[in-house]
PDB file of C-alpha atoms in Angstrom:
ATOM      1  CA  UNK A   1       0.000   0.000   0.000  1.00  0.00           C
ATOM      2  CA  UNK A   2       1.372   3.345  -1.061  1.00  0.00           C
ATOM      3  CA  UNK A   3       1.369   6.185   1.477  1.00  0.00           C
ATOM      4  CA  UNK A   4      -0.598   9.254   0.508  1.00  0.00           C
ATOM      5  CA  UNK A   5       0.923  12.592   1.362  1.00  0.00           C
ATOM      6  CA  UNK A   6      -0.839  15.942   1.433  1.00  0.00           C
ATOM      7  CA  UNK A   7      -4.370  14.699   2.125  1.00  0.00           C
ATOM      8  CA  UNK A   8      -4.842  16.942   5.135  1.00  0.00           C
ATOM      9  CA  UNK A   9      -3.479  19.978   3.308  1.00  0.00           C
ATOM     10  CA  UNK A  10      -5.833  19.504   0.364  1.00  0.00           C
ATOM     11  CA  UNK A  11      -8.869  18.900   2.593  1.00  0.00           C
ATOM     12  CA  UNK A  12      -8.030  21.936   4.726  1.00  0.00           C
ATOM     13  CA  UNK A  13      -7.484  24.110   1.656  1.00  0.00           C
ATOM     14  CA  UNK A  14     -10.878  23.125   0.245  1.00  0.00           C
ATOM     15  CA  UNK A  15     -12.883  22.862   3.463  1.00  0.00           C
ATOM     16  CA  UNK A  16     -11.609  25.763   5.558  1.00  0.00           C
ATOM     17  CA  UNK A  17     -12.872  28.575   3.269  1.00  0.00           C
ATOM     18  CA  UNK A  18     -16.304  26.937   3.127  1.00  0.00           C
ATOM     19  CA  UNK A  19     -16.363  26.632   6.916  1.00  0.00           C
ATOM     20  CA  UNK A  20     -15.316  30.273   7.342  1.00  0.00           C
ATOM     21  CA  UNK A  21     -18.014  31.433   4.900  1.00  0.00           C
ATOM     22  CA  UNK A  22     -20.633  29.409   6.775  1.00  0.00           C
ATOM     23  CA  UNK A  23     -19.572  30.908  10.120  1.00  0.00           C
ATOM     24  CA  UNK A  24     -19.621  34.441   8.687  1.00  0.00           C
ATOM     25  CA  UNK A  25     -23.051  33.859   7.106  1.00  0.00           C
ATOM     26  CA  UNK A  26     -24.369  32.564  10.427  1.00  0.00           C
ATOM     27  CA  UNK A  27     -22.881  35.588  12.220  1.00  0.00           C
ATOM     28  CA  UNK A  28     -24.452  37.918   9.638  1.00  0.00           C
ATOM     29  CA  UNK A  29     -27.832  36.290  10.183  1.00  0.00           C
ATOM     30  CA  UNK A  30     -27.462  36.729  13.957  1.00  0.00           C
ATOM     31  CA  UNK A  31     -26.554  40.418  13.578  1.00  0.00           C
ATOM     32  CA  UNK A  32     -29.480  40.991  11.197  1.00  0.00           C
ATOM     33  CA  UNK A  33     -31.916  39.278  13.557  1.00  0.00           C
ATOM     34  CA  UNK A  34     -30.642  41.265  16.526  1.00  0.00           C
ATOM     35  CA  UNK A  35     -30.768  44.545  14.581  1.00  0.00           C
ATOM     36  CA  UNK A  36     -34.374  43.915  13.538  1.00  0.00           C
ATOM     37  CA  UNK A  37     -35.387  42.945  17.090  1.00  0.00           C
ATOM     38  CA  UNK A  38     -33.678  46.043  18.513  1.00  0.00           C
ATOM     39  CA  UNK A  39     -35.428  48.204  15.915  1.00  0.00           C
ATOM     40  CA  UNK A  40     -38.804  46.633  16.715  1.00  0.00           C
ATOM     41  CA  UNK A  41     -38.315  47.289  20.429  1.00  0.00           C
ATOM     42  CA  UNK A  42     -37.125  50.858  19.824  1.00  0.00           C
ATOM     43  CA  UNK A  43     -40.072  51.475  17.481  1.00  0.00           C
ATOM     44  CA  UNK A  44     -42.624  50.176  19.990  1.00  0.00           C
ATOM     45  CA  UNK A  45     -41.127  52.332  22.739  1.00  0.00           C
ATOM     46  CA  UNK A  46     -40.922  55.357  20.424  1.00  0.00           C
ATOM     47  CA  UNK A  47     -44.559  55.006  19.337  1.00  0.00           C
ATOM     48  CA  UNK A  48     -45.589  54.703  22.971  1.00  0.00           C
ATOM     49  CA  UNK A  49     -43.855  58.025  23.686  1.00  0.00           C
ATOM     50  CA  UNK A  50     -44.867  59.820  20.471  1.00  0.00           C
ATOM     51  CA  UNK A  51     -48.584  59.036  20.583  1.00  0.00           C
ATOM     52  CA  UNK A  52     -48.932  60.988  23.845  1.00  0.00           C
ATOM     53  CA  UNK A  53     -47.687  64.279  22.341  1.00  0.00           C
ATOM     54  CA  UNK A  54     -50.989  65.957  21.442  1.00  0.00           C
ATOM     55  CA  UNK A  55     -53.891  67.349  23.427  1.00  0.00           C
ATOM     56  CA  UNK A  56     -57.589  67.879  22.692  1.00  0.00           C
ATOM     57  CA  UNK A  57     -57.426  71.624  23.294  1.00  0.00           C
ATOM     58  CA  UNK A  58     -54.453  72.179  20.981  1.00  0.00           C
ATOM     59  CA  UNK A  59     -55.049  73.922  17.665  1.00  0.00           C
ATOM     60  CA  UNK A  60     -51.559  73.065  16.413  1.00  0.00           C
ATOM     61  CA  UNK A  61     -50.831  69.425  15.723  1.00  0.00           C
ATOM     62  CA  UNK A  62     -47.770  67.930  17.405  1.00  0.00           C
ATOM     63  CA  UNK A  63     -44.916  66.858  15.129  1.00  0.00           C
ATOM     64  CA  UNK A  64     -45.252  63.099  15.565  1.00  0.00           C
ATOM     65  CA  UNK A  65     -42.633  62.219  12.951  1.00  0.00           C
ATOM     66  CA  UNK A  66     -39.983  64.280  14.743  1.00  0.00           C
ATOM     67  CA  UNK A  67     -41.033  62.820  18.109  1.00  0.00           C
ATOM     68  CA  UNK A  68     -40.816  59.321  16.615  1.00  0.00           C
ATOM     69  CA  UNK A  69     -37.293  59.858  15.233  1.00  0.00           C
ATOM     70  CA  UNK A  70     -36.097  61.423  18.497  1.00  0.00           C
ATOM     71  CA  UNK A  71     -37.510  58.542  20.536  1.00  0.00           C
ATOM     72  CA  UNK A  72     -35.919  56.014  18.158  1.00  0.00           C
ATOM     73  CA  UNK A  73     -32.525  57.656  18.640  1.00  0.00           C
ATOM     74  CA  UNK A  74     -32.969  57.776  22.420  1.00  0.00           C
ATOM     75  CA  UNK A  75     -33.991  54.111  22.592  1.00  0.00           C
ATOM     76  CA  UNK A  76     -30.767  52.672  21.281  1.00  0.00           C
ATOM     77  CA  UNK A  77     -31.172  52.473  17.506  1.00  0.00           C
ATOM     78  CA  UNK A  78     -28.040  54.610  17.028  1.00  0.00           C
ATOM     79  CA  UNK A  79     -25.526  52.286  18.652  1.00  0.00           C
ATOM     80  CA  UNK A  80     -25.704  49.625  15.939  1.00  0.00           C
ATOM     81  CA  UNK A  81     -26.213  51.960  12.968  1.00  0.00           C
ATOM     82  CA  UNK A  82     -23.509  54.161  11.512  1.00  0.00           C
ATOM     83  CA  UNK A  83     -24.164  57.892  11.269  1.00  0.00           C
ATOM     84  CA  UNK A  84     -24.905  57.715   7.539  1.00  0.00           C
ATOM     85  CA  UNK A  85     -27.313  54.806   8.048  1.00  0.00           C
ATOM     86  CA  UNK A  86     -28.981  56.683  10.904  1.00  0.00           C
ATOM     87  CA  UNK A  87     -29.465  59.657   8.591  1.00  0.00           C
ATOM     88  CA  UNK A  88     -31.154  57.360   6.067  1.00  0.00           C
ATOM     89  CA  UNK A  89     -33.807  56.186   8.542  1.00  0.00           C
ATOM     90  CA  UNK A  90     -37.147  57.471   7.266  1.00  0.00           C
ATOM     91  CA  UNK A  91     -40.082  57.829   9.616  1.00  0.00           C
ATOM     92  CA  UNK A  92     -43.581  58.703   8.504  1.00  0.00           C
ATOM     93  CA  UNK A  93     -46.938  58.900  10.213  1.00  0.00           C
ATOM     94  CA  UNK A  94     -50.198  58.376   8.315  1.00  0.00           C
ATOM     95  CA  UNK A  95     -53.451  59.335  10.051  1.00  0.00           C
ATOM     96  CA  UNK A  96     -57.009  58.053   9.755  1.00  0.00           C
ATOM     97  CA  UNK A  97     -60.251  59.361  11.255  1.00  0.00           C
ATOM     98  CA  UNK A  98     -61.245  55.918  12.543  1.00  0.00           C
ATOM     99  CA  UNK A  99     -60.506  52.218  12.292  1.00  0.00           C
ATOM    100  CA  UNK A 100     -62.948  51.665   9.423  1.00  0.00           C
ATOM    101  CA  UNK A 101     -61.006  54.141   7.254  1.00  0.00           C
ATOM    102  CA  UNK A 102     -57.791  52.251   8.009  1.00  0.00           C
ATOM    103  CA  UNK A 103     -59.492  48.943   7.181  1.00  0.00           C
ATOM    104  CA  UNK A 104     -60.741  50.291   3.828  1.00  0.00           C
ATOM    105  CA  UNK A 105     -57.288  51.588   2.889  1.00  0.00           C
ATOM    106  CA  UNK A 106     -55.601  48.341   3.933  1.00  0.00           C
ATOM    107  CA  UNK A 107     -57.784  46.098   1.745  1.00  0.00           C
ATOM    108  CA  UNK A 108     -56.049  46.919  -1.523  1.00  0.00           C
ATOM    109  CA  UNK A 109     -52.588  46.128  -0.220  1.00  0.00           C
ATOM    110  CA  UNK A 110     -51.093  49.299  -1.691  1.00  0.00           C
ATOM    111  CA  UNK A 111     -49.361  52.233  -0.067  1.00  0.00           C
ATOM    112  CA  UNK A 112     -51.366  53.789   2.754  1.00  0.00           C
ATOM    113  CA  UNK A 113     -50.204  57.291   1.775  1.00  0.00           C
ATOM    114  CA  UNK A 114     -51.966  57.052  -1.594  1.00  0.00           C
ATOM    115  CA  UNK A 115     -55.357  56.223  -0.056  1.00  0.00           C
ATOM    116  CA  UNK A 116     -57.970  58.991  -0.221  1.00  0.00           C
ATOM    117  CA  UNK A 117     -59.009  58.401   3.410  1.00  0.00           C
ATOM    118  CA  UNK A 118     -55.434  58.840   4.700  1.00  0.00           C
ATOM    119  CA  UNK A 119     -54.197  62.164   5.991  1.00  0.00           C
ATOM    120  CA  UNK A 120     -50.795  63.651   6.704  1.00  0.00           C
ATOM    121  CA  UNK A 121     -52.247  65.823   9.478  1.00  0.00           C
ATOM    122  CA  UNK A 122     -52.981  64.435  12.927  1.00  0.00           C
ATOM    123  CA  UNK A 123     -55.775  66.927  13.641  1.00  0.00           C
ATOM    124  CA  UNK A 124     -59.003  65.047  14.519  1.00  0.00           C
ATOM    125  CA  UNK A 125     -57.418  61.739  13.576  1.00  0.00           C
ATOM    126  CA  UNK A 126     -57.816  58.978  16.122  1.00  0.00           C
ATOM    127  CA  UNK A 127     -55.705  56.287  14.447  1.00  0.00           C
ATOM    128  CA  UNK A 128     -52.087  56.698  13.394  1.00  0.00           C
ATOM    129  CA  UNK A 129     -49.864  54.309  11.469  1.00  0.00           C
ATOM    130  CA  UNK A 130     -46.219  54.889  12.386  1.00  0.00           C
ATOM    131  CA  UNK A 131     -43.869  53.682   9.650  1.00  0.00           C
ATOM    132  CA  UNK A 132     -40.087  53.324   9.738  1.00  0.00           C
ATOM    133  CA  UNK A 133     -37.906  52.447   6.737  1.00  0.00           C
ATOM    134  CA  UNK A 134     -34.191  51.823   6.707  1.00  0.00           C
ATOM    135  CA  UNK A 135     -31.652  49.864   4.712  1.00  0.00           C
ATOM    136  CA  UNK A 136     -29.533  47.138   6.253  1.00  0.00           C
ATOM    137  CA  UNK A 137     -26.105  46.709   4.702  1.00  0.00           C
ATOM    138  CA  UNK A 138     -24.582  43.272   5.428  1.00  0.00           C
ATOM    139  CA  UNK A 139     -21.288  43.440   7.316  1.00  0.00           C
ATOM    140  CA  UNK A 140     -19.492  40.258   6.267  1.00  0.00           C
ATOM    141  CA  UNK A 141     -21.222  38.850   3.230  1.00  0.00           C
ATOM    142  CA  UNK A 142     -20.286  40.866   0.156  1.00  0.00           C
ATOM    143  CA  UNK A 143     -22.578  38.749  -2.018  1.00  0.00           C
ATOM    144  CA  UNK A 144     -25.818  39.728  -0.278  1.00  0.00           C
ATOM    145  CA  UNK A 145     -27.458  42.943  -1.453  1.00  0.00           C
ATOM    146  CA  UNK A 146     -28.512  45.566   1.052  1.00  0.00           C
ATOM    147  CA  UNK A 147     -31.939  44.869   2.505  1.00  0.00           C
ATOM    148  CA  UNK A 148     -34.817  47.327   2.828  1.00  0.00           C
ATOM    149  CA  UNK A 149     -36.488  46.936   6.221  1.00  0.00           C
ATOM    150  CA  UNK A 150     -39.985  48.373   6.690  1.00  0.00           C
ATOM    151  CA  UNK A 151     -41.867  48.366   9.995  1.00  0.00           C
ATOM    152  CA  UNK A 152     -45.341  49.650  10.866  1.00  0.00           C
ATOM    153  CA  UNK A 153     -47.137  50.151  14.168  1.00  0.00           C
ATOM    154  CA  UNK A 154     -50.826  51.060  14.340  1.00  0.00           C
ATOM    155  CA  UNK A 155     -51.765  53.121  17.401  1.00  0.00           C
ATOM    156  CA  UNK A 156     -54.757  55.010  18.751  1.00  0.00           C
ATOM    157  CA  UNK A 157     -53.609  58.507  19.647  1.00  0.00           C
ATOM    158  CA  UNK A 158     -53.891  58.856  23.448  1.00  0.00           C
ATOM    159  CA  UNK A 159     -55.515  62.281  23.462  1.00  0.00           C
ATOM    160  CA  UNK A 160     -58.171  61.054  21.019  1.00  0.00           C
ATOM    161  CA  UNK A 161     -59.413  58.066  23.048  1.00  0.00           C
ATOM    162  CA  UNK A 162     -62.229  59.894  24.832  1.00  0.00           C
ATOM    163  CA  UNK A 163     -63.168  62.073  21.859  1.00  0.00           C
ATOM    164  CA  UNK A 164     -63.687  59.068  19.604  1.00  0.00           C
ATOM    165  CA  UNK A 165     -64.855  56.722  22.390  1.00  0.00           C
ATOM    166  CA  UNK A 166     -62.112  54.120  21.968  1.00  0.00           C
ATOM    167  CA  UNK A 167     -61.964  53.605  25.719  1.00  0.00           C
ATOM    168  CA  UNK A 168     -64.629  52.860  28.307  1.00  0.00           C
ATOM    169  CA  UNK A 169     -62.996  55.019  31.010  1.00  0.00           C
ATOM    170  CA  UNK A 170     -64.215  58.332  29.550  1.00  0.00           C
ATOM    171  CA  UNK A 171     -66.739  60.099  31.775  1.00  0.00           C
ATOM    172  CA  UNK A 172     -67.633  63.181  29.887  1.00  0.00           C
TER     173      UNK A 172
END
């Protein structure tokens, strides 16, 4: 039987790059999952803070988009995004008079902003859809394209609960 030399070197040369790529792909998936979970948590906390900005007696509508972006930055979205990525985060708030208007606009599956029942002003609008868009650029995998991440949270504006009777605790 003839001794074979170089088997380990050939197997390592062929197998090690594949193993490294698999580990980097797994690490990329973990970072992406964590980034999306952190964004979801920051968005939920930001919406919770932003929806309390207005008041029934106010004639000027609060700037909910600015409040949403500020709350997102305060809730930890900036530590895993670079400054240029953070500048590319787009937040938008679309308002509806009631839940039935939101349901009608959601049936088609298109953009909520293009619906006739949607409004860009929060005045006398009980329901708000908070939307956040950003792009995720993979860190390790140069073969994956950048991903567009879109998140939405539907919320009843706090100061509108009694006016539109979305809560049983209103005595007035």
